[in-house]
Amino acid sequence: MASTTFLDKTLLAITRITEQSLFSEKFANRRGFLQSLDIRFQLVTFLFILVLISFLHTPQSLWLVYGASLLLAVFSRIPLRFFLMRVWLFVPIFTAAIVLPAILNVVTPGDTLWVLVKFSHPLTWGPYRIPAEIAVTQQGLRAGVVFVSRVAASVSFAVLFTITHRWSDIFAGLRGLFVPRILVMTLSMTERYLFVFLRLIQDMYRARKSRTIRPFPASIERSWIASRIGITFRKSVEMSEDVYKAMLSRGFQGEFRSINRFHSRFVDYLWLATVLIAGGILLMSERGMVR
Amino acid sequence: MHIPDGYLGPATYAAMYAVTIPFWAVASWKLNRTLKAKQAPYLAIGAAFAFVIMMFNIPIIGGTTGHATGATLIAILLGPWAAVIAVSAALIIQALLFGDGGITAIGANCFNMAVVGALVGYGVYRLIAARSEVTSRRRVAAGAIAAYVSLNVSALLTGIELGLQPMFEQSPSGRPLYAPFPLSVAVPALALEHLLLFGIVEAAITALVIRYIQKNDPDMLK
């Protein structure tokens, strides 16, 4: 017999997505620093920061950028505890866990810091060679710290961006940055219909869970899930026809017009200049071009 | 398989954007000719479907569960180019709004899962299905094999991209700056779990959904 874990996991995954959407709406409505800026300037600066992070080589620079994300979170009225939990669970902690073998001489050879295990002789297995001493190396430790710091700084800014803006504003900002309208329209509609489908799946799974006294064998459960995917697909095709007809009846002729109007202010230009200059100085000082 | 920000160096993620953009352009051009004004709602709903396929957890062994990525299934149901755009849109939404996969890695993730996932999956499916009856068992087998092959090719490419990082993206002293594992570790790590587990889950779901559609709405497979 299969357990009903698959029902719970699916319902939990749907709840998590809805929760993320609600949190984003809640924090985006606060009167904080990032929320007050023009979304177009924010898209450009956050993309610049993510690219900048990918070019930095030292842990100190990455920690500085990470610290800036915490400061921005505070000024944007995001509770720090919530923000730290959201950032560190799951990607940076997962990264820290998988990077552990890379700090050893087995993966990253270099100057030995601590010897962990000693064998009588080196072991060889095909292309893989395990040295007589397994040790943490200076180069491995530094590579691991840089890697985790880079991932944490990147995720921190990505999370900060998504929770301080309404999702509809993000799509409007993309449109304002000359991203093809058909792409923005598709993404924007995807986000809306995603929640329609999630509701549909949630209803199917809740109905199933409420009727379950004893689980069926796994093969029957798998067939049931396949039928739900098939039904969801059939409904999605019907819905795309209905939506298209509804759009036609409202005068849609294949062209997309935006109702969003953007108003850039002095503070937006100041923010843009600050980020570009600070990022440029940080990168140049790391490369030894500025002292 | 979603590569987060920080795992790929600038040269790799820029190259992956450069490789992926032409596929997006070709897909948009082809769909623009066939769907015309209908393309936004059609693709948006296809993308939402691509997103929610990953929500369906299925029981595997004991209490463990897994889910499919659905690229091959969507390519069989919507066509390969619509699948490229629909799965890409789902991946972009996941990266931009949910932090699933990096923003700098969108090019790489879309290439691995949307472009390769859909085109390889569809190619293998057509090759095996040939001119068989829509309701034949051969179609079910074709879907399963195509899903298994395409997911494993996607995983292999992801492993290669990650494994190349310590070779090409180093500090002046030769220290790895991004994903630190070499090809000899990254490729087997990703390939084995997909060959032995996730590929089988993907194949099983694809086959079961095709069988369901054969019984209830075979026109969708034409």
Coordinates of C-alpha atoms in Angstrom, one line a residue:
Chain A
M1 CA 0.0 0.0 0.0
A2 CA 1.2 3.5 -0.7
S3 CA 0.9 6.2 1.9
T4 CA -0.9 9.4 1.3
T5 CA 2.3 11.5 1.6
F6 CA 2.0 12.4 -2.0
L7 CA -1.3 14.1 -1.4
D8 CA 0.1 16.1 1.6
K9 CA 3.2 17.1 -0.3
T10 CA 1.3 18.4 -3.3
L11 CA -1.1 20.4 -1.0
L12 CA 1.9 21.7 0.9
A13 CA 3.7 22.8 -2.3
I14 CA 0.6 24.7 -3.4
T15 CA 0.2 26.3 0.0
R16 CA 3.9 27.4 -0.1
I17 CA 3.4 29.2 -3.5
T18 CA 0.3 30.9 -2.3
E19 CA 2.1 31.9 0.9
Q20 CA 5.0 33.4 -1.1
S21 CA 2.5 35.4 -3.2
L22 CA 0.7 36.7 -0.1
F23 CA 4.0 37.7 1.6
S24 CA 5.1 39.5 -1.5
E25 CA 1.8 41.5 -1.6
K26 CA 2.1 42.3 2.2
F27 CA 5.7 43.6 2.1
A28 CA 5.3 45.4 -1.3
N29 CA 2.5 47.5 0.3
R30 CA 4.8 48.8 3.1
R31 CA 6.2 52.3 2.9
G32 CA 9.8 51.3 2.7
F33 CA 12.8 52.5 0.7
L34 CA 12.9 50.0 -2.1
Q35 CA 9.1 50.1 -2.4
S36 CA 9.2 53.8 -3.1
L37 CA 11.6 53.5 -6.1
D38 CA 10.6 53.3 -9.7
I39 CA 10.5 49.6 -10.7
R40 CA 12.4 50.1 -13.9
F41 CA 15.4 51.5 -12.0
Q42 CA 15.2 48.7 -9.6
L43 CA 15.2 46.0 -12.3
V44 CA 18.3 47.6 -13.8
T45 CA 20.1 48.0 -10.5
F46 CA 19.2 44.5 -9.1
L47 CA 20.3 42.9 -12.4
F48 CA 23.6 44.9 -12.2
I49 CA 24.1 43.8 -8.6
L50 CA 23.6 40.1 -9.5
V51 CA 26.1 40.4 -12.3
L52 CA 28.5 42.4 -10.1
I53 CA 28.3 39.6 -7.4
S54 CA 29.2 37.0 -10.1
F55 CA 32.4 39.1 -10.9
L56 CA 33.6 39.4 -7.3
H57 CA 36.4 37.1 -6.2
T58 CA 37.0 37.7 -2.5
P59 CA 34.8 36.8 0.5
Q60 CA 35.2 40.3 2.0
S61 CA 33.7 41.9 -1.1
L62 CA 30.9 39.4 -1.1
W63 CA 30.2 39.9 2.6
L64 CA 30.1 43.7 2.0
V65 CA 27.4 43.2 -0.7
Y66 CA 25.5 40.8 1.4
G67 CA 25.6 43.3 4.3
A68 CA 24.2 45.9 1.9
S69 CA 21.2 43.6 1.2
L70 CA 20.5 43.3 5.0
L71 CA 20.6 47.1 5.3
L72 CA 18.3 47.6 2.4
A73 CA 15.9 45.0 3.9
V74 CA 15.8 47.0 7.2
F75 CA 15.2 50.3 5.3
S76 CA 12.5 48.6 3.4
R77 CA 10.7 47.5 6.6
I78 CA 11.3 43.8 6.0
P79 CA 11.5 41.9 9.4
L80 CA 15.1 40.7 9.5
R81 CA 14.4 37.4 11.1
F82 CA 11.9 36.6 8.3
F83 CA 14.3 37.8 5.7
L84 CA 17.2 35.7 7.0
M85 CA 15.1 32.6 7.1
R86 CA 13.7 33.2 3.6
V87 CA 17.2 33.7 2.2
W88 CA 19.2 30.9 4.0
L89 CA 16.5 28.2 3.7
F90 CA 17.0 26.6 1.2
V91 CA 19.7 27.4 -1.4
P92 CA 22.6 28.7 0.7
I93 CA 22.3 26.0 3.3
F94 CA 22.0 23.3 0.6
T95 CA 25.1 24.9 -1.1
A96 CA 27.1 24.8 2.2
A97 CA 26.2 21.1 2.6
I98 CA 27.2 20.1 -0.9
V99 CA 30.4 22.2 -0.9
L100 CA 31.8 20.3 2.1
P101 CA 33.7 17.6 0.1
A102 CA 35.2 20.4 -2.1
I103 CA 37.1 21.8 0.9
L104 CA 39.1 18.5 1.0
N105 CA 42.3 17.7 -0.9
V106 CA 40.4 15.0 -2.7
V107 CA 38.6 17.7 -4.8
T108 CA 40.7 20.8 -4.2
P109 CA 44.4 20.0 -3.7
G110 CA 46.5 22.6 -1.9
D111 CA 48.2 23.4 1.4
T112 CA 47.0 21.2 4.2
L113 CA 45.2 22.9 7.1
W114 CA 43.8 19.9 9.1
V115 CA 44.3 16.1 8.5
L116 CA 41.0 14.3 8.9
V117 CA 41.8 10.7 8.0
K118 CA 45.0 8.7 7.3
F119 CA 45.3 5.6 5.2
S120 CA 48.3 3.3 4.9
H121 CA 48.6 4.1 1.1
P122 CA 46.7 6.1 -1.5
L123 CA 43.6 4.4 -3.0
T124 CA 42.9 4.4 -6.8
W125 CA 39.6 3.5 -8.4
G126 CA 39.5 4.1 -12.2
P127 CA 40.0 7.9 -12.8
Y128 CA 39.5 8.6 -9.1
R129 CA 42.4 8.8 -6.6
I130 CA 42.1 9.1 -2.9
P131 CA 45.4 10.3 -1.3
A132 CA 46.9 8.6 1.8
E133 CA 45.8 11.6 3.9
I134 CA 42.4 13.2 3.6
A135 CA 42.8 16.8 4.7
V136 CA 41.1 20.2 4.6
T137 CA 43.1 22.5 2.3
Q138 CA 43.6 26.2 2.5
Q139 CA 42.6 26.6 -1.1
G140 CA 39.6 24.3 -0.7
L141 CA 38.3 26.2 2.4
R142 CA 38.7 29.5 0.7
A143 CA 36.9 28.3 -2.5
G144 CA 34.1 26.9 -0.3
V145 CA 33.7 30.2 1.6
V146 CA 33.7 32.3 -1.6
F147 CA 31.2 29.9 -3.2
V148 CA 28.7 30.0 -0.3
S149 CA 29.1 33.7 0.2
R150 CA 28.5 34.4 -3.5
V151 CA 25.3 32.2 -3.5
A152 CA 24.1 33.8 -0.2
A153 CA 24.6 37.4 -1.6
S154 CA 22.9 36.5 -4.9
V155 CA 19.9 34.8 -3.2
S156 CA 19.6 37.7 -0.7
F157 CA 19.2 40.3 -3.4
A158 CA 16.9 38.1 -5.5
V159 CA 14.6 37.5 -2.5
L160 CA 14.8 41.2 -1.5
F161 CA 13.6 42.1 -5.0
T162 CA 10.7 39.7 -5.2
I163 CA 9.3 40.5 -1.7
T164 CA 9.4 44.3 -2.1
H165 CA 7.4 44.4 -5.3
R166 CA 4.0 43.4 -6.4
W167 CA 4.5 40.8 -9.1
S168 CA 2.3 42.8 -11.5
D169 CA 4.6 45.7 -11.0
I170 CA 7.6 43.6 -11.9
F171 CA 6.0 42.7 -15.3
A172 CA 5.1 46.3 -15.9
G173 CA 8.7 47.3 -15.2
L174 CA 9.9 44.7 -17.7
R175 CA 7.6 46.3 -20.3
G176 CA 9.0 49.7 -19.4
L177 CA 12.5 48.4 -20.2
F178 CA 11.7 47.5 -23.8
V179 CA 11.4 43.8 -23.2
P180 CA 9.2 42.5 -26.1
R181 CA 5.6 43.0 -25.1
I182 CA 4.5 39.6 -26.3
L183 CA 7.0 38.1 -23.7
V184 CA 5.8 40.3 -20.9
M185 CA 2.2 39.7 -21.8
T186 CA 2.8 35.9 -21.7
L187 CA 4.6 36.0 -18.4
S188 CA 2.0 38.2 -16.8
M189 CA -0.9 36.0 -18.0
T190 CA 1.1 32.9 -16.9
E191 CA 1.3 34.3 -13.4
R192 CA -2.5 34.9 -13.3
Y193 CA -3.5 31.5 -14.7
L194 CA -1.0 29.8 -12.5
F195 CA -3.2 30.5 -9.5
V196 CA -6.3 29.3 -11.3
F197 CA -4.6 26.0 -12.0
L198 CA -3.2 25.8 -8.4
R199 CA -6.8 26.3 -7.1
L200 CA -8.0 23.6 -9.5
I201 CA -5.4 21.1 -8.3
Q202 CA -5.9 22.0 -4.7
D203 CA -9.6 21.2 -5.0
M204 CA -8.9 17.9 -6.7
Y205 CA -6.4 16.9 -4.0
R206 CA -8.5 18.0 -1.1
A207 CA -11.5 16.2 -2.5
R208 CA -9.4 13.1 -2.9
K209 CA -7.9 13.4 0.6
S210 CA -11.3 13.9 2.2
R211 CA -12.5 10.6 0.6
T212 CA -9.4 8.6 1.5
I213 CA -9.9 6.1 4.4
R214 CA -7.1 3.7 3.3
P215 CA -4.6 4.4 0.6
F216 CA -4.6 2.3 -2.7
P217 CA -1.5 0.5 -4.0
A218 CA 1.1 2.9 -5.5
S219 CA 0.3 1.8 -9.1
I220 CA -3.3 2.9 -8.7
E221 CA -2.3 6.2 -7.1
R222 CA 0.1 6.9 -10.0
S223 CA -2.7 6.3 -12.5
W224 CA -4.9 8.6 -10.6
I225 CA -2.3 11.4 -10.6
A226 CA -1.7 10.8 -14.4
S227 CA -5.5 11.3 -14.9
R228 CA -5.4 14.6 -12.9
I229 CA -2.5 15.8 -15.1
G230 CA -4.5 14.9 -18.2
I231 CA -7.6 16.6 -16.9
T232 CA -5.6 19.7 -16.0
F233 CA -4.2 19.8 -19.6
R234 CA -7.7 19.4 -21.1
K235 CA -9.0 22.2 -19.0
S236 CA -6.0 24.4 -19.9
V237 CA -6.7 24.0 -23.6
E238 CA -10.4 24.8 -23.1
M239 CA -9.4 27.8 -21.0
S240 CA -7.0 29.2 -23.6
E241 CA -9.8 29.1 -26.2
D242 CA -12.2 30.8 -23.8
V243 CA -9.6 33.4 -22.8
Y244 CA -8.8 34.2 -26.4
K245 CA -12.5 34.6 -27.3
A246 CA -13.0 36.8 -24.2
M247 CA -10.0 38.9 -25.4
L248 CA -11.5 39.2 -28.9
S249 CA -14.9 40.2 -27.6
R250 CA -13.2 43.1 -25.8
G251 CA -11.6 44.4 -29.0
F252 CA -8.2 42.6 -28.8
Q253 CA -6.5 42.6 -32.3
G254 CA -3.2 41.2 -31.4
E255 CA -1.5 44.3 -30.1
F256 CA -0.7 44.9 -26.5
R257 CA -1.0 48.3 -24.9
S258 CA 0.1 49.1 -21.4
I259 CA -1.9 51.2 -18.9
N260 CA 1.1 51.6 -16.6
R261 CA 2.7 55.0 -16.5
F262 CA 6.1 55.4 -14.9
H263 CA 7.3 58.4 -13.0
S264 CA 11.0 58.6 -12.3
R265 CA 12.1 61.0 -9.6
F266 CA 15.5 62.5 -8.5
V267 CA 15.8 59.8 -5.9
D268 CA 15.6 57.0 -8.6
Y269 CA 18.5 58.6 -10.5
L270 CA 20.4 59.0 -7.3
W271 CA 19.9 55.3 -6.4
L272 CA 21.0 54.2 -9.9
A273 CA 24.1 56.4 -9.8
T274 CA 25.0 55.2 -6.2
V275 CA 24.6 51.5 -7.1
L276 CA 26.6 51.9 -10.4
I277 CA 29.4 53.9 -8.8
A278 CA 29.7 51.9 -5.6
G279 CA 29.7 48.6 -7.6
G280 CA 32.3 50.0 -10.0
I281 CA 34.5 51.1 -7.1
L282 CA 34.2 47.7 -5.3
L283 CA 35.1 45.8 -8.4
M284 CA 38.1 48.0 -9.3
S285 CA 39.4 48.0 -5.7
E286 CA 39.2 44.2 -5.6
R287 CA 41.2 44.0 -8.9
G288 CA 43.7 46.5 -7.4
M289 CA 42.8 49.3 -9.8
V290 CA 41.8 51.6 -7.0
R291 CA 43.6 51.9 -3.6
Chain B
M1 CA 18.3 20.7 -11.9
H2 CA 17.6 24.4 -11.5
I3 CA 21.0 26.0 -11.3
P4 CA 20.9 28.9 -8.8
D5 CA 22.8 32.2 -9.0
G6 CA 26.5 31.9 -8.1
Y7 CA 27.0 28.4 -9.4
L8 CA 28.0 29.5 -12.9
G9 CA 30.7 32.1 -13.8
P10 CA 30.0 35.1 -16.1
A11 CA 31.6 33.5 -19.2
T12 CA 29.4 30.4 -18.9
Y13 CA 26.1 32.1 -18.1
A14 CA 26.6 34.7 -20.8
A15 CA 27.4 31.9 -23.3
M16 CA 24.3 30.0 -22.3
Y17 CA 22.1 33.1 -22.9
A18 CA 23.8 33.5 -26.3
V19 CA 23.0 29.9 -27.1
T20 CA 19.4 30.0 -25.9
I21 CA 18.3 33.3 -27.4
P22 CA 18.3 32.0 -31.0
F23 CA 16.1 29.1 -30.0
W24 CA 13.6 31.6 -28.4
A25 CA 13.7 33.7 -31.6
V26 CA 13.0 30.7 -33.9
A27 CA 10.3 29.4 -31.6
S28 CA 8.6 32.9 -31.4
W29 CA 8.9 33.3 -35.2
K30 CA 7.3 29.9 -35.9
L31 CA 4.5 30.4 -33.3
N32 CA 3.8 33.9 -34.6
R33 CA 3.1 32.4 -38.0
T34 CA 0.9 29.6 -36.7
L35 CA -0.9 31.1 -33.7
K36 CA -0.9 34.8 -34.6
A37 CA -3.0 36.8 -32.1
K38 CA -3.8 33.7 -30.2
Q39 CA -0.3 33.1 -29.0
A40 CA -0.3 35.0 -25.7
P41 CA -3.2 33.2 -24.1
Y42 CA -2.2 29.9 -25.6
L43 CA 1.4 30.1 -24.5
A44 CA 0.6 31.6 -21.1
I45 CA -1.8 28.8 -20.2
G46 CA 0.7 26.3 -21.6
A47 CA 3.4 27.9 -19.3
A48 CA 1.0 27.7 -16.3
F49 CA 0.4 24.1 -17.1
A50 CA 4.2 23.5 -17.4
F51 CA 4.6 25.1 -14.0
V52 CA 1.9 23.1 -12.2
I53 CA 3.1 19.7 -13.6
M54 CA 6.0 20.0 -11.2
M55 CA 3.4 20.3 -8.3
F56 CA 2.1 16.8 -8.9
N57 CA 4.0 14.6 -6.4
I58 CA 3.8 10.9 -7.2
P59 CA 4.5 8.0 -4.8
I60 CA 7.8 6.1 -5.7
I61 CA 9.0 3.6 -3.0
G62 CA 7.9 3.5 0.6
G63 CA 7.0 7.1 1.7
T64 CA 9.1 8.8 -0.9
T65 CA 7.7 10.9 -3.7
G66 CA 9.0 12.6 -6.8
H67 CA 7.7 14.9 -9.6
A68 CA 8.2 15.3 -13.3
T69 CA 9.5 18.3 -15.2
G70 CA 7.1 17.6 -18.0
A71 CA 9.1 19.1 -20.9
T72 CA 8.7 16.1 -23.2
L73 CA 5.0 15.7 -22.3
I74 CA 4.3 19.3 -23.1
A75 CA 6.3 19.0 -26.4
I76 CA 4.1 16.0 -27.3
L77 CA 0.9 17.8 -26.4
L78 CA 1.6 21.3 -27.6
G79 CA 4.3 20.8 -30.2
P80 CA 8.1 21.3 -29.7
W81 CA 8.3 25.1 -30.3
A82 CA 5.3 25.9 -28.1
A83 CA 6.9 23.7 -25.4
V84 CA 10.2 25.6 -25.7
I85 CA 8.4 28.9 -25.0
A86 CA 6.0 27.5 -22.4
V87 CA 8.6 25.7 -20.3
S88 CA 11.0 28.7 -20.6
A89 CA 8.2 31.1 -19.4
A90 CA 7.5 28.7 -16.5
L91 CA 11.3 28.7 -15.6
I92 CA 11.5 32.5 -15.9
I93 CA 8.5 32.9 -13.5
Q94 CA 10.1 30.4 -11.1
A95 CA 13.4 32.4 -11.1
L96 CA 11.9 35.9 -11.0
L97 CA 9.1 35.3 -8.5
F98 CA 9.9 32.2 -6.5
G99 CA 13.7 32.2 -6.4
D100 CA 13.8 28.7 -8.0
G101 CA 16.8 28.8 -10.2
G102 CA 19.1 31.8 -10.6
I103 CA 18.3 35.0 -12.6
T104 CA 21.8 35.0 -14.1
A105 CA 21.3 31.2 -14.9
I106 CA 18.0 31.7 -16.7
G107 CA 19.8 31.1 -20.1
A108 CA 21.4 27.9 -18.9
N109 CA 18.3 26.5 -17.1
C110 CA 16.1 27.3 -20.1
F111 CA 18.6 25.7 -22.5
N112 CA 18.9 22.5 -20.4
M113 CA 15.3 22.0 -19.5
A114 CA 13.2 23.9 -22.1
V115 CA 15.2 23.8 -25.3
V116 CA 16.9 20.5 -24.9
G117 CA 14.1 19.0 -22.8
A118 CA 11.4 19.8 -25.4
L119 CA 13.4 19.3 -28.7
V120 CA 15.2 16.1 -27.7
G121 CA 12.1 14.7 -26.1
Y122 CA 9.9 15.5 -29.1
G123 CA 12.6 14.2 -31.6
V124 CA 12.9 10.9 -29.8
Y125 CA 9.1 10.5 -29.5
R126 CA 8.5 11.2 -33.2
L127 CA 11.4 8.8 -34.1
I128 CA 9.9 5.9 -32.1
A129 CA 6.2 6.7 -32.6
A130 CA 6.7 7.1 -36.4
R131 CA 3.3 6.6 -38.1
S132 CA 1.8 4.4 -35.4
E133 CA -1.8 4.7 -34.4
V134 CA -2.6 7.5 -31.9
T135 CA -4.0 4.9 -29.5
S136 CA -1.2 2.3 -29.9
R137 CA 1.0 1.0 -27.1
R138 CA 4.0 2.1 -29.2
R139 CA 3.0 5.8 -28.5
V140 CA 3.1 5.1 -24.8
A141 CA 6.5 3.5 -25.0
A142 CA 7.7 6.3 -27.3
G143 CA 6.6 8.9 -24.7
A144 CA 8.3 7.0 -21.9
I145 CA 11.6 6.5 -23.7
A146 CA 11.6 10.1 -25.0
A147 CA 11.0 11.5 -21.5
Y148 CA 13.7 9.3 -20.0
V149 CA 16.2 10.3 -22.7
S150 CA 15.5 14.0 -22.7
L151 CA 15.6 14.3 -18.9
N152 CA 19.0 12.5 -18.9
V153 CA 20.4 14.6 -21.7
S154 CA 19.3 17.7 -19.7
A155 CA 20.9 16.4 -16.5
L156 CA 24.1 15.5 -18.4
L157 CA 24.3 19.1 -19.8
T158 CA 23.7 20.6 -16.4
G159 CA 26.5 18.4 -15.0
I160 CA 28.9 19.4 -17.8
E161 CA 28.1 23.2 -17.3
L162 CA 28.7 22.8 -13.5
G163 CA 31.8 20.6 -14.0
L164 CA 33.4 23.1 -16.4
Q165 CA 33.5 25.8 -13.8
P166 CA 36.7 24.8 -11.9
M167 CA 38.4 24.4 -15.3
F168 CA 37.5 27.8 -16.9
E169 CA 36.4 30.1 -14.0
Q170 CA 39.4 30.2 -11.6
S171 CA 41.1 32.9 -9.6
P172 CA 44.6 33.9 -10.8
S173 CA 46.0 31.3 -8.2
G174 CA 43.9 28.5 -9.8
R175 CA 41.3 28.3 -7.0
P176 CA 37.7 27.5 -8.1
L177 CA 35.4 30.6 -7.9
Y178 CA 32.0 29.1 -8.7
A179 CA 30.7 25.5 -8.6
P180 CA 33.9 23.7 -7.3
F181 CA 33.4 20.1 -8.5
P182 CA 35.2 19.0 -11.6
L183 CA 33.6 17.1 -14.5
S184 CA 34.6 13.8 -13.0
V185 CA 32.4 14.5 -10.0
A186 CA 29.6 16.8 -11.3
V187 CA 28.6 14.7 -14.3
P188 CA 28.3 11.3 -12.4
A189 CA 26.5 13.0 -9.5
L190 CA 23.8 14.5 -11.7
A191 CA 23.7 11.7 -14.3
L192 CA 23.4 8.8 -11.8
E193 CA 20.4 10.2 -9.9
H194 CA 18.6 10.9 -13.2
L195 CA 19.5 7.6 -14.8
L196 CA 18.4 5.6 -11.7
L197 CA 15.5 7.6 -10.3
F198 CA 14.2 10.8 -11.7
G199 CA 14.4 9.6 -15.3
I200 CA 12.2 6.6 -14.4
V201 CA 9.7 8.9 -12.6
E202 CA 9.6 11.2 -15.7
A203 CA 9.1 8.3 -18.0
A204 CA 6.4 6.7 -15.9
I205 CA 4.4 10.0 -15.6
T206 CA 4.7 10.7 -19.3
A207 CA 3.6 7.2 -20.2
L208 CA 0.6 7.2 -17.8
V209 CA -0.6 10.7 -19.0
I210 CA -0.3 9.6 -22.7
R211 CA -2.3 6.4 -21.9
Y212 CA -5.0 8.5 -20.1
I213 CA -5.2 10.9 -23.1
Q214 CA -5.4 7.9 -25.5
K215 CA -8.4 6.6 -23.6
N216 CA -10.2 9.9 -23.0
D217 CA -9.2 12.4 -25.6
P218 CA -7.1 10.8 -28.4
D219 CA -7.4 13.8 -30.7
M220 CA -5.0 15.7 -28.5
L221 CA -2.2 13.4 -29.6
K222 CA -2.7 14.0 -33.3

